[in-house]
XYZ file of C-alpha atoms in Angstrom:
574
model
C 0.000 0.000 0.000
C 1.242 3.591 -0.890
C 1.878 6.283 1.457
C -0.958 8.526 0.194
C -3.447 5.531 1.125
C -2.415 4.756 4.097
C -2.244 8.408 4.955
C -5.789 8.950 3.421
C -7.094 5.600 5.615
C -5.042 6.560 8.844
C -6.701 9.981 8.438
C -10.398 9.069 7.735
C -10.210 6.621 10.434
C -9.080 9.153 12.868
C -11.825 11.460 11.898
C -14.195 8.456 12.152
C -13.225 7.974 15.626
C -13.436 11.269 16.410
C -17.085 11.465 15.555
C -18.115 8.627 16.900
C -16.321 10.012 20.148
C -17.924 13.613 19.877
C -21.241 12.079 19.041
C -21.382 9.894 22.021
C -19.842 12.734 24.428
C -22.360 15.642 22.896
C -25.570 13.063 23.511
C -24.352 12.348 27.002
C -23.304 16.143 27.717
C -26.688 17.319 25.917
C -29.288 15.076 28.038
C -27.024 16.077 31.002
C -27.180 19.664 29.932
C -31.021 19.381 28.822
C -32.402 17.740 32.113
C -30.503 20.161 34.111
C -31.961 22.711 32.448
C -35.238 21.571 32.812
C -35.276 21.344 36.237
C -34.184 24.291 36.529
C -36.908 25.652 34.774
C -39.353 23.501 36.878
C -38.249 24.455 40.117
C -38.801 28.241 39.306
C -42.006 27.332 38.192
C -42.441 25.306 41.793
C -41.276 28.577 43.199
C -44.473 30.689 41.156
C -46.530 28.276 42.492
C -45.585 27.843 45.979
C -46.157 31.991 45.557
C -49.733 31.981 44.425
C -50.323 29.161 47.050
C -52.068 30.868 50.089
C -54.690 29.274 52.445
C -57.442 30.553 50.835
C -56.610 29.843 47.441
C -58.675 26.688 46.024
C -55.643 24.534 46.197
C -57.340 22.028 43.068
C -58.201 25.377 40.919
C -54.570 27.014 40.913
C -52.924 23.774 40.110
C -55.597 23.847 36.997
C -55.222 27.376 36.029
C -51.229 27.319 36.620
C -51.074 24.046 34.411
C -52.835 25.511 31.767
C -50.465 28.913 31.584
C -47.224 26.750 32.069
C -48.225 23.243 30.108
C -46.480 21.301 32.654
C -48.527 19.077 35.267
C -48.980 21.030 39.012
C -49.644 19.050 41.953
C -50.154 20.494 45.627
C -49.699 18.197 48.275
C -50.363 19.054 51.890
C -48.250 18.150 55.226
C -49.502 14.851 55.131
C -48.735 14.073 51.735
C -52.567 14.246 50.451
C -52.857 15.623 46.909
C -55.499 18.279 47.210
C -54.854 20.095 43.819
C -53.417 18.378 40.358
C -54.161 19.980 36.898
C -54.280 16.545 35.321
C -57.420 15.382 37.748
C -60.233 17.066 39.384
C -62.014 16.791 42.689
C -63.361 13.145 42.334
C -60.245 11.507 41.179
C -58.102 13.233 43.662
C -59.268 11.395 46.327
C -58.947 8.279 44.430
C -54.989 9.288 44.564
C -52.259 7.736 46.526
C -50.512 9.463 49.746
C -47.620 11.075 47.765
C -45.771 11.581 51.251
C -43.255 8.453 49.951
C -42.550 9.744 46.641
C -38.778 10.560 46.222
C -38.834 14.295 45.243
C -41.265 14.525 48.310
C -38.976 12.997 50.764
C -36.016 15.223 49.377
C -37.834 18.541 49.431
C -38.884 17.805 52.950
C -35.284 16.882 53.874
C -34.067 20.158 52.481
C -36.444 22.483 55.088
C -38.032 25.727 54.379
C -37.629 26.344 50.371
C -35.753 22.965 49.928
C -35.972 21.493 46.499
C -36.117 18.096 45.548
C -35.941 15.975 41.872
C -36.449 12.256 40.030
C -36.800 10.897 37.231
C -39.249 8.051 37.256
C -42.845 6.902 36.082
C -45.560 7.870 37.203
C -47.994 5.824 39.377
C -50.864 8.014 38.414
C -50.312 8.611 34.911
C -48.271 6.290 33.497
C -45.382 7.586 31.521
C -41.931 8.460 32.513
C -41.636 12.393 33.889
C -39.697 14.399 35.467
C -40.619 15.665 38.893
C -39.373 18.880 40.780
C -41.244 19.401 44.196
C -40.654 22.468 46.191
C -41.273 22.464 49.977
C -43.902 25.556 50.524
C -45.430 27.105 53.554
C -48.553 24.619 53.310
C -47.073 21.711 51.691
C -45.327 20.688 48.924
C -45.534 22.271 45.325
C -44.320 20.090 42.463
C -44.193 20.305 38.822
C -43.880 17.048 36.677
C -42.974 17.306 32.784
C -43.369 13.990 30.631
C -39.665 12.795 29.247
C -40.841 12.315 25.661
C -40.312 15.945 25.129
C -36.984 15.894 26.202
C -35.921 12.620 24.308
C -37.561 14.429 21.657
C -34.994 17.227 21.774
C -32.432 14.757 22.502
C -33.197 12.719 19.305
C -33.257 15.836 17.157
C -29.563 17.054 18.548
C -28.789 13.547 17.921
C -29.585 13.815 14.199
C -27.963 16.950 13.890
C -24.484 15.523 15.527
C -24.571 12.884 13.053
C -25.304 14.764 9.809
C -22.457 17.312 11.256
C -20.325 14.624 11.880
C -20.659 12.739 8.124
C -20.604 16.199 6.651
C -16.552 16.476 8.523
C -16.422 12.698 7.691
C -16.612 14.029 4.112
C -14.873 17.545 4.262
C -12.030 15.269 5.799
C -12.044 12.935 3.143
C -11.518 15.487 0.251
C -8.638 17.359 2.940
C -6.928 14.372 3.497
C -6.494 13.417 -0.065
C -5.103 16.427 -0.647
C -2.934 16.028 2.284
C -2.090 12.725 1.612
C -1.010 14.110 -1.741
C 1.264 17.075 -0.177
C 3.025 14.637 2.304
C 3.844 11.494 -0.012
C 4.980 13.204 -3.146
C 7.721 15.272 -1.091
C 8.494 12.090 0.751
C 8.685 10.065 -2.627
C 10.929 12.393 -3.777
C 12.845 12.079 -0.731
C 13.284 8.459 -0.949
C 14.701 8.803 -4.266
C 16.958 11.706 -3.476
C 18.198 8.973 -0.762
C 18.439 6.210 -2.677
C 20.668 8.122 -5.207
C 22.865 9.420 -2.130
C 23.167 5.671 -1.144
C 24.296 4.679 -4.869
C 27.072 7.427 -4.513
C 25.155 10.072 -6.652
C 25.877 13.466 -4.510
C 24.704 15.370 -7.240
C 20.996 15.181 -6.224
C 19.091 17.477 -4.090
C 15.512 17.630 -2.784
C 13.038 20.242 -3.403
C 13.056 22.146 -0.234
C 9.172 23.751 -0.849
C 7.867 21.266 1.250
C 5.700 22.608 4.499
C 6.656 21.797 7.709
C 8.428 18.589 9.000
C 8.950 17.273 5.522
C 10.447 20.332 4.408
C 12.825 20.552 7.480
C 13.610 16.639 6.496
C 14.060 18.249 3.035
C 16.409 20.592 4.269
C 18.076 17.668 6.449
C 18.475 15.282 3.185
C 19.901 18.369 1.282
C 23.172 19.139 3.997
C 23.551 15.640 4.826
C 24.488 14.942 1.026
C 26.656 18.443 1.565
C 28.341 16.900 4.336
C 28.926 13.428 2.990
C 29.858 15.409 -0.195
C 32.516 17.415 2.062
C 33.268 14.224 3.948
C 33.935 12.193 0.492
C 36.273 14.891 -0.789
C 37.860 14.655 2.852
C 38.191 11.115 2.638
C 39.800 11.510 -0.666
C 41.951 14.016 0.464
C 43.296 12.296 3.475
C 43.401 9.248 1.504
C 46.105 10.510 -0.748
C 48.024 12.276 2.411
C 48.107 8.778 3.633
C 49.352 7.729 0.551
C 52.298 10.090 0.639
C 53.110 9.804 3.588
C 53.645 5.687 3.098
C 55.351 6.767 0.135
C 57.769 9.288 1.752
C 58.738 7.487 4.501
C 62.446 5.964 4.576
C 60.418 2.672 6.138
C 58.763 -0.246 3.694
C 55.111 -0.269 4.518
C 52.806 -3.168 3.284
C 49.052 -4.105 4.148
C 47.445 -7.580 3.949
C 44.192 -8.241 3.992
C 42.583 -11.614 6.037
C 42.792 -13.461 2.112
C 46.618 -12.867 2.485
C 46.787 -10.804 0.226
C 48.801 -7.523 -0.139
C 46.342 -4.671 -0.736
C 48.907 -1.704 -0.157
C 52.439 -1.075 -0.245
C 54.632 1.942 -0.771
C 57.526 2.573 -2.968
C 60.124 1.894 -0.393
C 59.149 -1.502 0.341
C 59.024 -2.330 -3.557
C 62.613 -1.391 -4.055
C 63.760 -2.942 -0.697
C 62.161 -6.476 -1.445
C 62.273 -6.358 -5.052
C 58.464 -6.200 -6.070
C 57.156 -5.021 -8.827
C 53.719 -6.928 -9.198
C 50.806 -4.755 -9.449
C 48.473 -4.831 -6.290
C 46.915 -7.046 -5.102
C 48.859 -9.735 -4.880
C 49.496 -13.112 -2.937
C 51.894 -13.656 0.032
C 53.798 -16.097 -2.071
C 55.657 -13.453 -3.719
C 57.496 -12.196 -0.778
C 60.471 -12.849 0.343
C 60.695 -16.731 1.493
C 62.815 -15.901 4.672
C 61.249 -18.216 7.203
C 61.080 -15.774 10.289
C 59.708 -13.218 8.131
C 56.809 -15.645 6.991
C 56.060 -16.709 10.449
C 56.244 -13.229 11.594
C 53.466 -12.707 9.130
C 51.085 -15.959 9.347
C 51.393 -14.988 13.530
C 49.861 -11.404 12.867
C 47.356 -12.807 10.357
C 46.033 -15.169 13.472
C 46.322 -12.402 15.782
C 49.511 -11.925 17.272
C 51.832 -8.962 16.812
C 55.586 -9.410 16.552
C 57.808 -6.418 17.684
C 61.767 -5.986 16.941
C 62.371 -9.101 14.269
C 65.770 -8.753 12.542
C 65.996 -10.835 9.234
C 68.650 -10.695 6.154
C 67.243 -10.601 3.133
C 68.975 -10.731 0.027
C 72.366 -9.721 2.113
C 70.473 -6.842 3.479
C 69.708 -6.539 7.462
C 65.929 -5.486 8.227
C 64.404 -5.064 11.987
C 60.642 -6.113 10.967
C 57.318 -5.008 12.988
C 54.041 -7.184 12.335
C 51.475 -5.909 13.752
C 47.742 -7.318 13.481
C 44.920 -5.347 12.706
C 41.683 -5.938 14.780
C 39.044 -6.258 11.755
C 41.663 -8.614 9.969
C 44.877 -8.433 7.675
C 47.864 -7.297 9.400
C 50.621 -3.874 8.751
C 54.137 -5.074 7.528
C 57.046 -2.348 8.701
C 60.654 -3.266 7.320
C 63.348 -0.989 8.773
C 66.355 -1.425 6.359
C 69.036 -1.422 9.405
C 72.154 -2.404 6.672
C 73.976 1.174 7.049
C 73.413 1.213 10.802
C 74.909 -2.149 11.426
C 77.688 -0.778 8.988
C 78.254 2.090 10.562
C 77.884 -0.193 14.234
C 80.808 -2.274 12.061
C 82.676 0.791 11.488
C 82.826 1.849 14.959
C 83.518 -1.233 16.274
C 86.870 -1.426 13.926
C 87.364 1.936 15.181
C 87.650 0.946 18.615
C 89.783 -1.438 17.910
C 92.390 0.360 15.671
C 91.953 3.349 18.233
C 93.279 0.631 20.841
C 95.340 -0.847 18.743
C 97.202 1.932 17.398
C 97.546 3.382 20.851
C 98.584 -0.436 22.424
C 101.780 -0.294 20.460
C 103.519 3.026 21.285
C 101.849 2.643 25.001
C 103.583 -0.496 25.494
C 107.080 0.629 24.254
C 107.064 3.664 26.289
C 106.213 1.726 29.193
C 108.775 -0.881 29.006
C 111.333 1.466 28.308
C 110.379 4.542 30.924
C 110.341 1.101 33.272
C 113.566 -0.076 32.388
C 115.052 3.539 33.068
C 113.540 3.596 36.141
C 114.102 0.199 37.456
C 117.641 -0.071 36.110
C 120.789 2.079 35.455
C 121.595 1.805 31.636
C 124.659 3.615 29.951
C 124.262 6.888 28.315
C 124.240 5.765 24.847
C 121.289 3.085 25.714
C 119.593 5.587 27.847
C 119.536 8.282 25.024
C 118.429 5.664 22.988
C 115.826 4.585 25.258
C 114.695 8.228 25.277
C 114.818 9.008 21.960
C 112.138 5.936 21.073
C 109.934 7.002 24.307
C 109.918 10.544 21.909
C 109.038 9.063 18.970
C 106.418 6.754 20.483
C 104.952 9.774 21.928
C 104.848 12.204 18.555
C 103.438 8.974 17.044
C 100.593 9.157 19.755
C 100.359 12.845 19.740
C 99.927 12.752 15.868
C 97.217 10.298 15.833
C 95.419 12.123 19.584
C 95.832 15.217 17.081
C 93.813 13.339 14.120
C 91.340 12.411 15.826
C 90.693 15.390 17.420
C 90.531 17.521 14.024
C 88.706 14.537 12.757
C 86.190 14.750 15.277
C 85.894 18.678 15.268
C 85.234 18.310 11.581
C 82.256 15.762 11.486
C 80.413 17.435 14.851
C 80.271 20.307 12.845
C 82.182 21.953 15.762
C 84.485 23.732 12.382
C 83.049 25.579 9.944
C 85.419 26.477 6.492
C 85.931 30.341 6.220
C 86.988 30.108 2.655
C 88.769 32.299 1.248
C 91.755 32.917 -2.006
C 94.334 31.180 -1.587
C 97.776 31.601 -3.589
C 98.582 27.958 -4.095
C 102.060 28.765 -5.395
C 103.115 30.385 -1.356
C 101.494 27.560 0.179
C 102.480 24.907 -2.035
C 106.463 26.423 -1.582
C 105.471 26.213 2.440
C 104.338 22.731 2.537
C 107.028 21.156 0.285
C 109.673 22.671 1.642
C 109.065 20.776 4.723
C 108.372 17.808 3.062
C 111.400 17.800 0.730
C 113.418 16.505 3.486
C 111.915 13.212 3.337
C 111.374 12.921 -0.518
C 115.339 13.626 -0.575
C 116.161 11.309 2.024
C 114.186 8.457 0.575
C 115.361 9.415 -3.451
C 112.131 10.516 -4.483
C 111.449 13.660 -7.025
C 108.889 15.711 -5.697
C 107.259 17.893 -8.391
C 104.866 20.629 -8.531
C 102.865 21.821 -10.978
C 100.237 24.012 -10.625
C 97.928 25.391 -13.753
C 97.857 28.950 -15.130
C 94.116 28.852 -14.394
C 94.571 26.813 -11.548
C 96.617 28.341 -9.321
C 94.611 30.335 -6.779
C 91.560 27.828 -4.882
C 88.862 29.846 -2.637
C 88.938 27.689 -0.072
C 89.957 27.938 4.206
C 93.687 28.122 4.267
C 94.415 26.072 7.611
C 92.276 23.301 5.899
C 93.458 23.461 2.278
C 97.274 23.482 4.355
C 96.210 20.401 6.158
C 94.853 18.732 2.792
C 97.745 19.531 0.960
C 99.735 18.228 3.724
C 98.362 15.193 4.368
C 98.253 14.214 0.644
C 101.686 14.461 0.073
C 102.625 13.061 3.248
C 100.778 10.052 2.329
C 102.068 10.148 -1.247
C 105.365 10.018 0.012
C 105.001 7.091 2.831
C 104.053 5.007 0.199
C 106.476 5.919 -2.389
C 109.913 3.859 -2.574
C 111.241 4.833 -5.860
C 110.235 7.387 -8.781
C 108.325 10.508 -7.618
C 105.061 11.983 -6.338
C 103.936 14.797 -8.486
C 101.321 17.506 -6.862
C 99.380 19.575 -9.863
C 96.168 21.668 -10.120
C 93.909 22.394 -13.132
C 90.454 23.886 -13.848
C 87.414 21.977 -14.232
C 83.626 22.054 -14.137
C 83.466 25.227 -12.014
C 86.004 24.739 -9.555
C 90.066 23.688 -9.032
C 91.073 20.291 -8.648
C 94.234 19.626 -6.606
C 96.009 15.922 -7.216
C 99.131 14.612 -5.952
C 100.177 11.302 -8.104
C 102.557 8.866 -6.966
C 104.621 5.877 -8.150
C 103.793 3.193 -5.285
C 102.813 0.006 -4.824
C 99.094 1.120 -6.153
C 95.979 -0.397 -4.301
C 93.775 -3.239 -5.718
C 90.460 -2.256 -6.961
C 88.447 -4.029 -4.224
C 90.133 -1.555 -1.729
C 90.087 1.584 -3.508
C 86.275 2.830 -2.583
C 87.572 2.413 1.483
C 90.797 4.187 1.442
C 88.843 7.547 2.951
C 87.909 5.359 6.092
C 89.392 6.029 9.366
C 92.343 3.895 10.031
C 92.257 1.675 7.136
C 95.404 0.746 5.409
C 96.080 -1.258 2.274
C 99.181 -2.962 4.318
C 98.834 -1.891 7.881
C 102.536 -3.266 8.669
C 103.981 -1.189 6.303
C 101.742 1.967 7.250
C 102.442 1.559 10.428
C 106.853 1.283 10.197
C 106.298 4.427 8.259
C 104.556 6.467 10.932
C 101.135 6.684 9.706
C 98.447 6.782 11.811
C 95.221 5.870 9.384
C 93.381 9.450 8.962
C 94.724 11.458 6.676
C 92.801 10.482 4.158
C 89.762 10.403 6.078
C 90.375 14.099 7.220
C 90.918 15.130 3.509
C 87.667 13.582 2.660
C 86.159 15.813 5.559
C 87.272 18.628 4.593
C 86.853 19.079 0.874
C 83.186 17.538 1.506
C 82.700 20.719 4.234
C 83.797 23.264 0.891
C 80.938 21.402 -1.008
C 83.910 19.692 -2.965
C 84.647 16.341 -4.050
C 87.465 13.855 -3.362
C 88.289 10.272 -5.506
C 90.909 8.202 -5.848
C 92.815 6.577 -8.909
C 95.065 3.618 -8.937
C 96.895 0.787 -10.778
C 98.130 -1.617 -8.897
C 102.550 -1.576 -9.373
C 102.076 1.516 -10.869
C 101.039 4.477 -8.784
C 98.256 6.381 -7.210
C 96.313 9.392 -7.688
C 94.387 11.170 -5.167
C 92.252 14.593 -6.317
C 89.897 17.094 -4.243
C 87.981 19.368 -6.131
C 87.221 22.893 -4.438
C 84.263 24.681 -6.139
C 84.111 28.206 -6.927
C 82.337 30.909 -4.757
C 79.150 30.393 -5.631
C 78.748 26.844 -7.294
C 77.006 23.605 -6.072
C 79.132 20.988 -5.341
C 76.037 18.733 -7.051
């Protein structure tokens, strides 16, 4: 059934009941209201009566002559409830009448005293219809007035008709009214469910008519912002959708989402390169990595158990792996590529030890021999040349405390390059002058040859001393024969500074880790010839604190080459 009809039937049977309800409270009201009335109309009539009634008034006579002018029935009864005067019967009959002393209204008049009313509704004895009495207690008896109750269920009858003619003529005004209303209240309402429906299928684009009267209008109204709100709340969703999305794609972290099918339904671009996946989502559990940890990490969250802190290798990389389950389902999949950190634990480690190691050596020497001088009384010449290795034990220390130290200003970012020109020729003539000594003591050329174009750097003197410095120092230490050759020339933007040499040369495997701290191609060898591990390592610093660039160059048997480029004032190192 349609919402018109049962509108239209809800409302005709409420206006049904509502008649039938007023009908049957008017007719009780009315004969309430009509009998009250009446009396009320008899007993002043009583009270006329009970005026005219004196003791020398023919009792029988005024009761006629009173009936007559009124229409109603008049009966005088005396104290003793003898009817001595009725304008229904004359003299004869009287007497043939009952004591009325017993009759109700009698009795209740009496009761009442001087002026006391009394009323009932019954039939009467005498004439033998239903009326309605009213007796009024007078000086010399009791004056009543009776009317018969046809008259008033004649009144009653006719109010009766009129109700119910009244009430079909609403039955039928409501009829017509409620069609129309019926009419009024379904077709907005229609036209709401549709509006809804189209909401539901994703349609936002719809809006109800808001002309609608009251309530339906106002749900009108309602329908209209909620599909502006779940409009706004779409585009919201959308929006934070695609933040989500960017943020899984910019984080340094592999992110992946699985689903209760095991499958993965999300995964950023960081987890693709770490793991190697290309396959377009969604896709099945069987294409990740096999590592058995890893899979049980996964088939735990999938039954409902997280897994915190779970280091795997996977294809030779090191990953701490979170699994975490999800309450509706599926589980989240964090990989924390932990391969540089480990390397860089790996690094420290080694730099522990070569820190202790490198400090072990000259420690012990100094030890045993500042012992033996104390403990013993050696000649001069073995004293002097106890002292003279405790001295340079101790510049060997103090060189490599000295290292560190700059090395360790330089990466806290505790030293910041003021750079500046630079004439390479007067610091190049500083630096190899002190370093001649060696080259000529060991038969090695040393040769300089600095650019045209080349020969000024803008770069922080102390530093670019302490580059220079180190790089032919090194050059040198490794040189046994031929020369080490220090030159400068222009290129892409900037001044690159290279000292050659005519070593040994270092393999190809070691090449990339020469600019670690304290690693040596042949630590026995670096170690007889003083060096303490981080030169290279500070040049590396320093040219990357210009924004410059350092590499290295060998052949094995045939030499090295080690170049930092300094960039002009204003150029990106990039």
């Amino acid at each position: 059934m349609k919402l018109a009809q049962r509108l239209l039937l809800g409302a005709l049977g409420v206006v049904g009941v509502l008649v039938v309800f007023i009908s049957a409270s008017i007719d009780r009201k009315l004969g309430d209201r009509l009998t009250a009335e009446t009396t009320a109309h008899l007993t002043t009539e009583a009270r006329l009566v009970a005026v005219q009634w004196t003791a020398t008034t023919d009792a029988d006579a005024l009761a006629d002559r009173l009936g007559k002018e009124t229409g109603h029935r008049i009966t005088l009864i005396d104290s003793t409830g003898r009817v001595i005067g009725d304008s229904e019967f004359d003299h004869p009959e009287l007497d043939q009448l009952e004591n009325h002393a017993t009759r109700p209204e009698v009795v209740a008049a009496r009761a009442a005293g001087p002026g006391g009313t009394g009323a009932s509704t019954r039939r009467s004895a005498s004439a033998g219809d239903q009326e309605l009495y009213v007796a009024l207690r007078a000086p010399l008896g009791i004056a009543r007035v009776s009317l018969p109750l046809t008259s008033l269920q004649a009144a009653l009858s006719a109010a009766r008709r009129d109700v119910a003619l009244s009430g079909l003529a609403a039955l039928l005004v409501a009829v017509v009214l409620s069609w129309f209303f019926a009419r009024s209240v379904s077709q907005p309402v229609v036209e709401l469910s549709e509006v809804a429906r189209a909401l539901a299928a994703g349609d936002f684009s719809r809006r109800p008519a808001r002309a609608a009267p009251g309530e339906v209008g106002e749900l009108a109204v309602a329908i209209s912002r909620l599909a502006e709100q779940l409009s706004t709340r779409l585009d919201a969703l959308r929006a934070e959708e695609t933040l989500v999305r960017e943020l899984a794609e910019s984080l340094n972290e592999g992110i992946l989402a699985l689903d209760t099918r095991q499958q993965v339904v999300r995964i950023n671009e960081t987890a693709r390169t770490l793991l190697g996946l290309r396959a377009p989502l969604p896709f099945g559990t069987e294409l990740l990595p096999r590592d058995r940890a890893f899979r049980d990490a996964i088939e735990a969250a999938l039954a409902g158990e997280t897994t915190h802190d779970l280091e795997v290798t996977i294809a030779g990389r090191i990953f701490n792996v979170t699994v975490r389950a999800l309450e509706a389902g599926g589980a989240v999949v964090a990989l924390l590529d932990l391969t540089r950190l480990r390397r860089l634990e790996t690094v420290r480690r080694d730099f522990v030890a070569n820190v202790s190691h490198e400090l072990k050596t000259p420690l012990t020497v100094v030890r045993g021999f500042a012992e033996t001088l104390a403990d013993d009384d050696p000649p001069p010449e073995v004293r002097r040349q106890f002292a003279q290795s405790i001295a340079a034990h101790t510049r060997r220390m103090q060189r490599l405390v000295d290292d560190l130290l700059d090395l360790s200003r330089i990466e806290s970012g505790g030293w910041v390059p003021d750079p500046l020109p630079v004439d390479l020729a007067a610091l190049v003539a500083d630096d190899v002058s002190a370093a001649r000594a060696t080259a000529d003591r060991k038969g090695i050329a040393l040769d300089v040859r600095l650019a045209d174009d080349a020969s000024t750097i803008h770069a922080d003197p102390t530093a670019l001393r302490q580059v220079v410095g180190n790089l032919v120092e090194n050059a040198l230490r490794h040189t046994a024969q031929g020369g080490v050759t220090l030159r400068t020339q222009r290129e892409r933007g900037g001044v690159t500074l290279s000292v050659h040499d005519t070593g040994c040369g270092i393999a190809a495997e070691q090449l990339p880790r020469i600019f670690e701290r304290f690693y040596r191609v042949d630590p026995a060898r670096s170690r007889e010839a003083g060096g303490t591990g981080l030169g290279l390592s500070i040049v590396k610093h320093l040219v990357d604190a210009h924004g410059g660039r350092v590499r290295a160059e060998s052949v094995p048997d045939e030499g090295t080459t080690v170049s930092a480029w300094f960039p002009d004032p204003g150029v990106s190192g990039t």
